[in-house]
Structures are given as C-alpha cells and as structure tokens.
XYZ file of C-alpha atoms in Angstrom:
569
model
C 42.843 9.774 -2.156
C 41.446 8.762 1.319
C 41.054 5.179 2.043
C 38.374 3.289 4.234
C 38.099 -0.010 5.507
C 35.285 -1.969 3.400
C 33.388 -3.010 7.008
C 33.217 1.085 7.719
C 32.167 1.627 4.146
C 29.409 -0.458 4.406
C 28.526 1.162 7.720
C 29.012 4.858 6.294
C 26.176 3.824 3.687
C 23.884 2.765 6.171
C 24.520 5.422 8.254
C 23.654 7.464 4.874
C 19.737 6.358 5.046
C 19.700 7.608 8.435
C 20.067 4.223 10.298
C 21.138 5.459 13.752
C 20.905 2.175 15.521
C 21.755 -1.578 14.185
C 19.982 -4.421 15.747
C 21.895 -8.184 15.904
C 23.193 -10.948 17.581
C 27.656 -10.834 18.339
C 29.218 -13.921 16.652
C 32.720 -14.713 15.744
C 32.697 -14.222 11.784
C 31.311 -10.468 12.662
C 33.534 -9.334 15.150
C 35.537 -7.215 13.881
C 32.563 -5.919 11.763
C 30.925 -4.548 15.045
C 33.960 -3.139 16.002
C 33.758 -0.685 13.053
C 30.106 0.222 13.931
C 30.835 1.235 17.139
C 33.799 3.326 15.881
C 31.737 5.321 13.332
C 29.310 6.553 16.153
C 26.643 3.972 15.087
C 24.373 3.038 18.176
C 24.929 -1.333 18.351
C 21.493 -2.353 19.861
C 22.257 -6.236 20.918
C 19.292 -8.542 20.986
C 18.537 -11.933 22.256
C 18.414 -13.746 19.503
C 18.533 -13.224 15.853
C 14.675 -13.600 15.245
C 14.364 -10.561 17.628
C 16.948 -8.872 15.965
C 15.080 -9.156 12.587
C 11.511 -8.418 13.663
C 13.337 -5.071 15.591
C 14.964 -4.182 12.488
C 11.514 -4.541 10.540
C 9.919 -1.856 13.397
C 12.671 0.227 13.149
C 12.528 0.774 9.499
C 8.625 0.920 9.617
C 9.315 4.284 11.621
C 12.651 5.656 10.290
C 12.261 4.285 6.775
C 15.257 1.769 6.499
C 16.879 -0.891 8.955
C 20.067 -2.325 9.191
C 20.826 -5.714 11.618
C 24.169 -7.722 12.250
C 24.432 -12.064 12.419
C 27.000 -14.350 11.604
C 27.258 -17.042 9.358
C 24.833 -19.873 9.141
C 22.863 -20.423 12.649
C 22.739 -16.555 13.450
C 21.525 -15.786 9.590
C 18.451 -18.524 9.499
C 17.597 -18.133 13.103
C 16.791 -14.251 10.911
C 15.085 -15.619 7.849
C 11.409 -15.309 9.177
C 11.916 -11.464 10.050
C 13.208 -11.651 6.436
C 10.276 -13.196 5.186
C 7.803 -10.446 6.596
C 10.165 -7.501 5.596
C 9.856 -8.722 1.894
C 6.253 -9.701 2.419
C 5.394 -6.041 3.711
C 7.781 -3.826 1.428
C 10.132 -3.322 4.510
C 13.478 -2.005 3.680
C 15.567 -3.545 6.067
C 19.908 -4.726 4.863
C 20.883 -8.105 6.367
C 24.741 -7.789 7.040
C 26.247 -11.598 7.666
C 29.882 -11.728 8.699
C 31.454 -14.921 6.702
C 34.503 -17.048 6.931
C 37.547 -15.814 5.401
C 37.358 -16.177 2.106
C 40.906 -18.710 1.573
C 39.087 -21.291 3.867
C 35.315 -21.154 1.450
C 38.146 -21.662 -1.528
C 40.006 -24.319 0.233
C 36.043 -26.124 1.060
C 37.229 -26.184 4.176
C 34.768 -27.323 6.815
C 34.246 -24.939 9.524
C 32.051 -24.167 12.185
C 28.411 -23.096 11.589
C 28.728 -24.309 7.891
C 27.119 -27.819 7.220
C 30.597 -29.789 7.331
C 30.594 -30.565 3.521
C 32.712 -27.647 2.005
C 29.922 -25.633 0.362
C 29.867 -21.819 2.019
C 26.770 -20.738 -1.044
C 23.800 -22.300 0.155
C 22.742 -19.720 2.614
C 23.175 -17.509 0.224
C 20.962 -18.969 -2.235
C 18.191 -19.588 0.887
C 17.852 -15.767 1.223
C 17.875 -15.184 -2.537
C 13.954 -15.770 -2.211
C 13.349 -13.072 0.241
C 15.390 -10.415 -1.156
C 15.504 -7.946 -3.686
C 19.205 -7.854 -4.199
C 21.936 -9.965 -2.041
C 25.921 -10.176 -2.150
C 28.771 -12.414 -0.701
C 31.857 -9.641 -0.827
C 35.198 -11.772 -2.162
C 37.055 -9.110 -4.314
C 37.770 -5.715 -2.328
C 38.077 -3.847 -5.826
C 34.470 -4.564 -6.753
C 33.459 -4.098 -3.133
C 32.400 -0.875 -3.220
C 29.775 -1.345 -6.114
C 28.434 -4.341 -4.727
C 27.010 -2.618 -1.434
C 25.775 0.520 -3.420
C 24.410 -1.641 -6.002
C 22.737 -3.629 -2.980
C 21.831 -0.913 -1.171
C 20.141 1.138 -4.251
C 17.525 -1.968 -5.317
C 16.767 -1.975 -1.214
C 15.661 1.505 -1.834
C 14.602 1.288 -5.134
C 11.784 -1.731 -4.690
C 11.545 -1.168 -0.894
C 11.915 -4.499 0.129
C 15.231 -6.334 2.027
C 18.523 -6.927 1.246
C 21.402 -9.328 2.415
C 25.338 -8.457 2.422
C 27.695 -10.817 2.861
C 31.413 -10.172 4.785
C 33.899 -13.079 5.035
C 36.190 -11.633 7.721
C 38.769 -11.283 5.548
C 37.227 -8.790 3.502
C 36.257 -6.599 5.873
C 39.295 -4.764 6.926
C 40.519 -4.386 4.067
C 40.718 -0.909 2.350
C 39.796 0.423 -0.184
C 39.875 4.021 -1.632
C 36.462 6.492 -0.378
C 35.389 7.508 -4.238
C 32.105 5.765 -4.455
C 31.432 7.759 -1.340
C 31.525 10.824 -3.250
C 28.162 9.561 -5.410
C 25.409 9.765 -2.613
C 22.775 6.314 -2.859
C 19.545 6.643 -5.156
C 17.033 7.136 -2.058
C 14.718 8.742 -4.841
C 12.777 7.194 -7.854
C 13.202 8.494 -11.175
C 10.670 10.617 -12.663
C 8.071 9.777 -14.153
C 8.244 10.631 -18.559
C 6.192 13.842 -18.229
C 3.812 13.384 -21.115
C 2.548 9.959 -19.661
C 1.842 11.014 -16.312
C 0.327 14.357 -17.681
C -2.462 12.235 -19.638
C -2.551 9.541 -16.837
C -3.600 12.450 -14.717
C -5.976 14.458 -16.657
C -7.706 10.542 -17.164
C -7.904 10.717 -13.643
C -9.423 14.218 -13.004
C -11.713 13.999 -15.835
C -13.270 10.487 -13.918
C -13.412 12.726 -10.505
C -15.432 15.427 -12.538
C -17.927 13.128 -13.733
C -18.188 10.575 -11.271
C -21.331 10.706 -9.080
C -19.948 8.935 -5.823
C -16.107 8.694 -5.918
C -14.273 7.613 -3.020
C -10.568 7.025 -1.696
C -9.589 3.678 -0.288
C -5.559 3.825 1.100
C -4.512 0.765 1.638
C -1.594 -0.939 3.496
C 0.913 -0.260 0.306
C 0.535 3.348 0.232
C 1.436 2.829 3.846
C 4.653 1.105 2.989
C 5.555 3.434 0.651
C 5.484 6.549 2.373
C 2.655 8.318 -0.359
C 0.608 9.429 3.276
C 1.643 12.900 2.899
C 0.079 13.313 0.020
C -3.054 10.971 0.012
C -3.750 13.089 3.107
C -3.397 16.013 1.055
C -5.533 15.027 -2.097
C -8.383 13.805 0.396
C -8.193 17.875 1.417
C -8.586 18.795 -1.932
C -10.916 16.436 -3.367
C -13.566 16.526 -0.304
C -14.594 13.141 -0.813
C -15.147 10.033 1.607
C -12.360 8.352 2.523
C -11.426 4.686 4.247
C -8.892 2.740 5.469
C -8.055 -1.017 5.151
C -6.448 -3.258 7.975
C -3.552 -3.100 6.945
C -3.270 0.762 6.544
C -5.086 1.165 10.079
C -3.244 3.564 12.230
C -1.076 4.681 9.016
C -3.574 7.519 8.087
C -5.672 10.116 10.231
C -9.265 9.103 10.837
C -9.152 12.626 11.918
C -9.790 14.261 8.666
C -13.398 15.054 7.608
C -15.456 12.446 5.230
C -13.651 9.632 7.378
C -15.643 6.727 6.205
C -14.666 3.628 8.322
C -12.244 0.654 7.868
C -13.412 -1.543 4.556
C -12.272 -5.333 4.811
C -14.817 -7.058 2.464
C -17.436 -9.316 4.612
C -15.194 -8.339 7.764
C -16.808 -4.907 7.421
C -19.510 -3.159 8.596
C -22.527 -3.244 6.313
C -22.437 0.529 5.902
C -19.099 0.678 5.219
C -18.752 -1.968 2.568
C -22.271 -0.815 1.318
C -20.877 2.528 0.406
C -17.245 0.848 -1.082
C -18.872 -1.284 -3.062
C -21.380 0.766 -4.437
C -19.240 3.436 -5.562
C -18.622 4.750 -9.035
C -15.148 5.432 -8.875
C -12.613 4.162 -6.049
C -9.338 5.649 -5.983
C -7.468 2.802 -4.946
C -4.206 3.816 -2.684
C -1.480 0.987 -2.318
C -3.991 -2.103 -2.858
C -2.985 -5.414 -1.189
C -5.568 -7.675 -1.757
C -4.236 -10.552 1.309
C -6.773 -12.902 2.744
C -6.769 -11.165 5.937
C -6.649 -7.691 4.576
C -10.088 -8.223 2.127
C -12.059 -10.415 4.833
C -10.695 -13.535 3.124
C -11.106 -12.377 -0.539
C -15.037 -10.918 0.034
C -14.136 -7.389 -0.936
C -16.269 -7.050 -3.773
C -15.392 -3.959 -5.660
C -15.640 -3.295 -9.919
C -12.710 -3.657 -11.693
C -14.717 -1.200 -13.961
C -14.369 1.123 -11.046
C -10.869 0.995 -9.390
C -8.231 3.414 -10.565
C -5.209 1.110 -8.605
C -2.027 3.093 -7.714
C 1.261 0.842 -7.392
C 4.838 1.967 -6.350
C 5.750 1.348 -10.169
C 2.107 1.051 -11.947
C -1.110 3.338 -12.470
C -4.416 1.386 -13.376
C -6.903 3.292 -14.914
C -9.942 1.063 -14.624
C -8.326 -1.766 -16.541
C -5.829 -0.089 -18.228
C -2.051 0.148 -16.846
C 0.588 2.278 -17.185
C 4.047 2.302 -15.975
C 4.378 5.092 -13.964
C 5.263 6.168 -9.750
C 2.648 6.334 -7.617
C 4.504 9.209 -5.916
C 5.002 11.222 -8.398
C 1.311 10.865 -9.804
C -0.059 11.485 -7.080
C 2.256 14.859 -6.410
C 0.871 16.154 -9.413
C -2.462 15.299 -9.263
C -2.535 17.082 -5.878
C -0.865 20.175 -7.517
C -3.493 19.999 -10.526
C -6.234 20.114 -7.701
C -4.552 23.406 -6.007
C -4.411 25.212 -9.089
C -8.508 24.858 -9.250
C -8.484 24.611 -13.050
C -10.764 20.869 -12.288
C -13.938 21.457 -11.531
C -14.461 18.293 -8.969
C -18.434 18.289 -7.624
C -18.571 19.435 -3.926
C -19.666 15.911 -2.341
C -21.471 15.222 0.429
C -20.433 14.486 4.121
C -20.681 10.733 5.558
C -24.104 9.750 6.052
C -23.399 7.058 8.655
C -21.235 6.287 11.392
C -17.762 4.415 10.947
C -17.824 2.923 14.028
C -21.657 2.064 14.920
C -20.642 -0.854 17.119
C -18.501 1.598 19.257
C -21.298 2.798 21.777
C -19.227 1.582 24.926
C -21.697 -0.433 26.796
C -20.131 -1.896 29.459
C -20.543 -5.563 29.492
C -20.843 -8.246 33.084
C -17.299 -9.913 31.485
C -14.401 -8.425 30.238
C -14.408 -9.042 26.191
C -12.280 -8.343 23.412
C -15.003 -6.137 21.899
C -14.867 -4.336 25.143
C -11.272 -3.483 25.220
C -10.701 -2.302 21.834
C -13.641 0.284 22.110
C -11.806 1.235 25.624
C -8.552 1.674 23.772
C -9.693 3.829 21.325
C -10.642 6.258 24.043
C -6.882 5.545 25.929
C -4.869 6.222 22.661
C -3.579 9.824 22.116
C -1.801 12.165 19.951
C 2.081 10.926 19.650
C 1.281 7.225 20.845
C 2.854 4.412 18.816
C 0.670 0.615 19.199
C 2.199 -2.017 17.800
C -0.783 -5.201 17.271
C -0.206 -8.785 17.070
C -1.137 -11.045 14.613
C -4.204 -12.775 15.291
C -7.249 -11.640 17.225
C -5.395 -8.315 18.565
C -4.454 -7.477 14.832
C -8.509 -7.939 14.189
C -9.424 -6.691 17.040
C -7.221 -2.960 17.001
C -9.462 -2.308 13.238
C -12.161 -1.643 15.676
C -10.667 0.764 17.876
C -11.943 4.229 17.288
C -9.112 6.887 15.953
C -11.534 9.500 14.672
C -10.229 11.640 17.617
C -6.890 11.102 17.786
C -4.520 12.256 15.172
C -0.992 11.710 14.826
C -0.564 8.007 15.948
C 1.599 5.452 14.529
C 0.009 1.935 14.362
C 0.752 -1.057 12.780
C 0.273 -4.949 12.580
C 1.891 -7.511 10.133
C -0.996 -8.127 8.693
C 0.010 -10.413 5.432
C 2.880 -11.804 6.686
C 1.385 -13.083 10.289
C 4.132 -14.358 12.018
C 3.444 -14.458 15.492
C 5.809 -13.332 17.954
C 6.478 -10.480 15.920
C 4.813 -7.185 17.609
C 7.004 -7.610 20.161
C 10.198 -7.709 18.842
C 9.169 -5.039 16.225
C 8.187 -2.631 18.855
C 11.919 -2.750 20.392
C 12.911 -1.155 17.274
C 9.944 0.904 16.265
C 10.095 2.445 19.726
C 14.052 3.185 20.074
C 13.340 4.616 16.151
C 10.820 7.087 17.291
C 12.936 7.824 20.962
C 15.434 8.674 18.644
C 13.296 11.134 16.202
C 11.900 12.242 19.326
C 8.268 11.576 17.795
C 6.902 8.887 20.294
C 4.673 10.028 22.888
C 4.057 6.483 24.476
C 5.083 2.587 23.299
C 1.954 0.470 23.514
C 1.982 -3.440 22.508
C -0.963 -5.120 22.312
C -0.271 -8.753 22.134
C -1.917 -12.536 23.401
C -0.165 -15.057 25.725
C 0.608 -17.240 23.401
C 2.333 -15.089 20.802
C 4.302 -13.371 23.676
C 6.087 -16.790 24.610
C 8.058 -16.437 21.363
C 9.980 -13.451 21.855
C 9.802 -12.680 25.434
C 13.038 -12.093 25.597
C 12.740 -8.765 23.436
C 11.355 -7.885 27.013
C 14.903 -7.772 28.074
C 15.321 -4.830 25.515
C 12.491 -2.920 26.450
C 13.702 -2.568 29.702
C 17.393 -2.219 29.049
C 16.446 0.853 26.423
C 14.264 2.704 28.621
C 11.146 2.421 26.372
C 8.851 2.628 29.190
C 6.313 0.043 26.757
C 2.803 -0.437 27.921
C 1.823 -3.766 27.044
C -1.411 -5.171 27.139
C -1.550 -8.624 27.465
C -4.435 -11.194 25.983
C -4.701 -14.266 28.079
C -7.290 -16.227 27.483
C -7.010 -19.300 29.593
C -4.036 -20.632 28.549
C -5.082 -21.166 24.671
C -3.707 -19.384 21.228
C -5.975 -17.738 18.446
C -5.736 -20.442 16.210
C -8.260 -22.369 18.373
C -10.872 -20.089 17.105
C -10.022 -21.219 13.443
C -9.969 -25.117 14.335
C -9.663 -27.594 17.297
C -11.154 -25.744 20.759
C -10.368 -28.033 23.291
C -7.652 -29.848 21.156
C -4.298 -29.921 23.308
C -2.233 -28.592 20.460
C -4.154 -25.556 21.162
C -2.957 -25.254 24.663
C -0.187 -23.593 26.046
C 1.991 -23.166 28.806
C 0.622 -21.018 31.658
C 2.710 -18.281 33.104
C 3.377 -16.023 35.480
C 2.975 -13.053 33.943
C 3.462 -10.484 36.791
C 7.332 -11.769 36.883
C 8.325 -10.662 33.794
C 9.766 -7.386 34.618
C 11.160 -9.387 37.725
C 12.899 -11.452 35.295
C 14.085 -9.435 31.845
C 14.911 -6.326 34.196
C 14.626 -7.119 38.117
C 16.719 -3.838 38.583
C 14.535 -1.310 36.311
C 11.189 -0.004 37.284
C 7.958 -1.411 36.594
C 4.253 -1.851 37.359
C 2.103 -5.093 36.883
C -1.587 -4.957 36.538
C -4.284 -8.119 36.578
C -7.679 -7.369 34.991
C -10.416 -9.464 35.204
C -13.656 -6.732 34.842
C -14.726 -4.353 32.987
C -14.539 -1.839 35.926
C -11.355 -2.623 36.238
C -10.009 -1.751 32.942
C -11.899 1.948 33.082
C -10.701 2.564 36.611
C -7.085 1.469 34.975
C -7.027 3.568 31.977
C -8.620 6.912 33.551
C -5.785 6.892 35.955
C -3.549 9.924 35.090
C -0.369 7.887 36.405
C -0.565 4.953 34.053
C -1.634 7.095 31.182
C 1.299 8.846 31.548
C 3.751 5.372 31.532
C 6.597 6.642 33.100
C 8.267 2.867 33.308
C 7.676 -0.457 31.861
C 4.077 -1.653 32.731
C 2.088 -5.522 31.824
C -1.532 -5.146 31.484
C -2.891 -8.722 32.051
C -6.177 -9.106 30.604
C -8.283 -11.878 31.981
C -10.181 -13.291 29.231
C -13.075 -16.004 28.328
C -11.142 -18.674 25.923
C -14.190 -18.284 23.826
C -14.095 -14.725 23.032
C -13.461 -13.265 20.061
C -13.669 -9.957 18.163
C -16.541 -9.230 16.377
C -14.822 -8.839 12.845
C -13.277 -12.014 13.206
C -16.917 -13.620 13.782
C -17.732 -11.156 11.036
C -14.968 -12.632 8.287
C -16.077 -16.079 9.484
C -19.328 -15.746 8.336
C -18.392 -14.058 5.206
C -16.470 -16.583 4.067
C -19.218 -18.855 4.877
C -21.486 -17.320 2.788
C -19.709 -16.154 -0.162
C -18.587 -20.660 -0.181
C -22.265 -21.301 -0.102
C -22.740 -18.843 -3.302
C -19.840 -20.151 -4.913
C -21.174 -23.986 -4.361
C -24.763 -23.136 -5.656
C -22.890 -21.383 -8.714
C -21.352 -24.559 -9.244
C-alpha cells in the first residue's frame, strides 16, 4: 500500500475542503511542514504576523467555507489566539496547524526556544483548548492519521476552529494512505425522518393560521451556509422578510417583501414596530449579542419565535433536536408541492430605509457616506466593515438594489484590527472562485494601525482593495462610548497617503483626501475609480464628534429600556 508523509497527509485533508491557499507566519519548528505544502500544489500565502495570518484565515473561510493557517510553537501560536477567539465566537471553520519541537526533547523537558524555559511543552495546548472545538498534539505516527480526521470532522461538524499540533519529528514520517480512502464528514447526518416530518407540519400548520408571520435571518444562518434555502422559502412563503446586523450583506435585500434591518432599539421604529408585533417570527440562525439586538432591546415573544439552530428546532418554546438544514430543505419542498395552503400576505407597507433620502449635508458625516455607499456598491462587490462605528454604520447602507454582494463585519466578536486582515483572505478566496467583482474595506484610523501591515498583502496579491478610510481627528470609536477628550482616546496621526508608498512603493496605486460632501459624489461617480483597477485609500475627513445614527439610536435605547428597568425596581 502507498505511503505518505504525515505533514502531506495533513495537507491532502485540507486540500480536501477545498482550501487552495494557507495563510501563516515561517518559523523553525514548521519548516519542513511548509515544505510539503508547497510540494502538494497548495498556494503558501505568507503574512506579517500571525494575528494577520489568523484574521486572513477567518475571511478566507467566510468565503470558501473552511481555512487553514501555519505558526510555530509558542510566540507564533498566541500572537494567533485572538483570530482564534473570533473564529469560535462566529462559527468560523478555520484548522490551526502549529509545528512543535521534536517530540524526544518535550520527553526529555528539555528547555528550548519559544517554550517558557521550565520543561512543560502542554500549556499552549491547553490555552487553545477554550477556543476550539477539537485540538491535537501528534506524538505517535500510527494514531496519526485518526487524530487529524477526527480533528478535522468536529471542525466541520460544529463549524467552529480547530488546532493541530506537529513536533517536527512527526511530520516526515510516513505512514500508509488508507484513511485517505474514507473521504471527511463535510455533511451532517440526517435528520430521524419522523421527527422532522412532525416538526415541519408544526411549522406549516402555524404559517396557515398565523395572521402576520414574518422571517428574521440572522447572523447564524449566515454562518452556516442555510442562505440558499432561506432565500428560497422567503419565495415560497411571500412573506416579509429582515435582516439583522450581523446577517447584513449575507442575504439579498433584493427579493420582494424586504422589510429592513431589525436590531432592537437600534432600529427603525417601523421596522421593529412590525418585528415585534408579529404573530409568528421564523427565526433564522438567532444570535442574540449585545451589538446584534441593540444591546439586548429586541423585544420579541418567546410565544412567537419558531428559533432554528445548526443542531436545534424551537417551536415556540418547545425544542427538538434536529438540523436546521435539513428542516428547512424540507419545509421548502413541502411548500413546492402546494399541498399548504399559506395566506397570500401583503407587500411592505413602509420603507426599510426611510432615513436614506440622500440630502446632502454642509460637512461630510458618517450618515452621509453610508447612504452614498449604498448607491457605489454593485453586483459581485465584496465589503468587508470594521468593528465599531463602520460595522454600525454599513446596517444603514441601502442593498435593496444590489444583489449578489458579499458583506460582512465581526460583529460579536469585535476585535478591532480585524476587517483588514480578514479581507486579505476573503478577497484572494473569492479571486480564486473567480466570484469577486471588487474588494472594498471600510475601516477607521484607529483600527487600521493594528494590522497595517496586511496592507503589504493586498498589494503583493494583486487585490486591487478599495479602502475607505474613517479618520476622525486622530481619535478611536470608543470615545463615543466614554472619555471624549480623554488622551487614552487619542491616537497617533498618520500619513495616510504613504501607505501604498510604504507596503508596496513598486505596485500601483491611487490616494484620495475627502473632506466634503461634493467631494465624495464627484469621487464615486467617476467611472475610473468605480472600476478599481489598483490599490486605492479613500481618506475620509471626519468631525471627531460624528457618529452614525443607529449608534445614537442603541444609545438611547439602552437608556430607556435602564430607566424602565429602574422604575420596575
């Protein structure tokens, strides 16, 4: 039987998901590991550092479905551990691959480089155990095999990272290709056929007598790829449909009975009027964050809410272990076959975006600039939003014309820094799949100065990003939480136009300063920049003050729904 080194294994299983490219930082205990990437055909996309290399894994599997990145041993692996913590915050299937020391020199406690200097090699390991759904240290070649499959199947199976460890030893060593032969579990098992069959006649017997049902997909249907066919059942069913935050971009605002983006007090009243009133919310992927409900205002029934999970169906109180998939594949097919009689409902009554009537202001303003996005995105473009005020701000942009765009923002996890590392990888992802029409990154000054040395990728790969930049003085979002004028609210003020100049002074690129509203129409009706043909930095000029109007909006939700809590009390 044919034999395989246990390094290529682990890349032939990666290469299995349809990982084309694997992000990471070079070190001495992974060497030889990157070695046999290169030699199976698998694109090596080197990064900075390994925070970048995390956060570009993350985007890469947020467009291709899984991600794979490289680090050695100790510094390389928790310079990785925020990415980490986002990918398991946000159901992001992404394998962590650490190269080790050999194995005789962990036995021996043996204090080498990059360790801590007292002998003990496991404590890394058990750091990561808390942000992973499965993790392994390889030590015996004969049980190698089972431990990356076994690793790699729970990454699939709960969508969420995983973290594989390779002392250098271990690596080249061979073992026989068998386990190949058994292909990884990249689908869920079925649901038990009578349960979902009475789980989904529940269902369609609520639609039929329901006066106002509606569907609200959230950020987890999002994250576990049910799109497809919540875009199919809001077809069928004809009823109004919204969007959270955190599923913004993920879903067409294209298709009719579009209702608006629902985020508790964050909302506009006549989109949480009509949530909240509703008799029967078909709840898609529910993640009930802080950010994602308008700090936990969302104010919807329990009585109400049939909630579907990646592993759980709740029928207004009552749960059921069952796949959301798989439910809702068959609830779609029940639909087709016309046997339900579901009332014809009727169209949206108001308008989803009432705040979006483009007046142009004397100052450039937040509010501004997301209403003249909406009108700059187009079919095949892929934005990528900060955390903070731009991850606020892009719920107000305007999609209902646009279809087929790929958006996203970390919304629960909120580390900042991170749109622009993930964008490296969720751009080369859809260069690859041929499915990106343009890479835009919105992002502000101060969460730019984390990573900008993903910059150095962008330009290397060719991504030809449009980034549009937030400054605002000189000061980061949280100032709008707490602490205005307070120094630890103040940043360093760059240059911005240099960046190209730096990361890429060789590659083509374009720098723009805006300061008026004028400015930014005369910018974005230009038929050159829309087309982006190289790297281009959109500096925004803004008033420290500003803000977008949903984050004023959540503010004063929160305030209000405290005040009712205190006179409750």
């Amino acid at each position: 039987m044919a034999q395989i080194k246990i390094g290529s294994y682990i890349v032939q299983r990666i290469k299995e998901l349809g990982i084309k490219t694997i992000f990471g930082v070079p070190g001495d205990y992974e060497l030889v590991l990157l070695d046999m990437v290169l030699d199976a055909g698998t694109k090596w996309a080197g990064n900075p550092n390994e925070l970048i290399a995390s956060y570009a894994a993350d985007g890469y599997a947020r467009v291709n479905g899984y991600g794979a990145f490289v680090t050695t041993f100790g510094p390389g692996e928790l310079s990785a551990y925020c990415g980490m913590g986002g990918q398991y915050a946000e159901y992001v299937p992404v394998v962590h691959v650490v190269g080790y020391p050999a194995t005789t020199a962990m036995k021996e406690r043996a204090i080498m480089h990059h360790s801590l200097g007292n002998g003990n090699f496991s404590m890394y390991h058990e750091m990561v155990r808390n942000i992973t759904v499965a993790s392994t240290v390889l030590d015996d070649p004969s049980t190698a095999p089972s431990e990356i499959d076994r690793v790699l199947n729970a990454m699939v199976h709960f969508n969420r990272p995983v973290y594989i460890g390779v002392p250098v030893d271990i690596g080249p060593q061979t073992i026989y290709t068998r386990n190949l032969e058994t292909p990884l579990q990249t689908s869920l098992q079925p649901n038990p056929h009578e349960l979902e069959k009475s789980v989904v006649d529940k269902i369609t017997d609520l639609l039929s007598s329901r006066q106002n049902p509606i569907m609200l997909v959230d950020g987890g249907a999002v994250r576990n790829g049910v799109i497809p066919e919540c875009s199919e059942l809001i077809k069928l069913l004809q009823i109004p449909y919204f969007v959270t935050p955190m599923s913004k971009g993920g879903i067409s605002e294209a298709l009719e009975r579009f209702g608006g983006v629902y985020a508790g007090g964050a909302s506009i009243d006549d989109v949480r009027y009509n949530v909240e009133k509703s008799d029967l919310v078909l709840f898609i992927g529910s993640y009930k964050s802080d950010f994602n409900t308008g700090v936990f205002t969302a104010q919807i029934s329990p009585d109400v809410i049939v909630d579907f999970q990646r592993f759980t169906i709740n029928v207004l109180g009552t749960e059921y272990k069952l796949s959301m998939k798989y439910v809702l594949h068959r609830l779609c097919s029940v639909l087709k076959v016309g046997n339900i009689k579901v009332p014809v409902r009727s169209q949206i009554e108001w308008d989803p975006y009432p705040l979006d009537k483009f007046e142009v202001p004397k100052k450039l303003t937040q509010d501004f600039l997301w209403a003249a996005l909406g009108r700059y995105f187009q079919s095949g473009d892929y934005v990528i939003a900060e955390t903070g005020t731009s991850a606020y701000g892009i719920v107000a942009s305007n999609l209902t014309n646009v279809d087929n765009i790929h958006m996203y923002s970390q919304t629960v996890y909120g580390s900042i820094g991170f749109a622009t590392g993930a964008a490296v990888g969720s751009f080369l992802a859809g260069k690859e799949s041929n499915t990106i029409k343009r890479g835009i990154l919105v992002t502000g000054e101060g969460s730019l100065q984390l990573t900008v040395q993903a910059f150095s990728d962008m330009l290397r790969h060719g991504l030809n990003t449009t980034m549009f930049l937030l400054n605002n003085s000189g000061y980061t979002s949280e100032r709008l939480i707490h602490g205005m004028e307070a120094t630890y609210n103040k940043i360093p003020e760059w240059d911005y136009s240099k960046i190209c100049e730096l990361f890429g002074p060789s590659l083509q690129n374009k720098y723009y300063r805006i300061e008026t509203p004028q400015q930014l129409l005369k910018l974005l009706s230009d038929s050159e920049f829309n087309v982006a043909h190289c790297t281009q930095v959109v500096e925004l000029i803004l008033d420290k003050r500003d803000a977008p109007i949903s984050v004023i909006r959540s503010a004063e939700a929160v305030e209000k729904f405290n005040k009712a809590k205190q006179a409750q009390e």
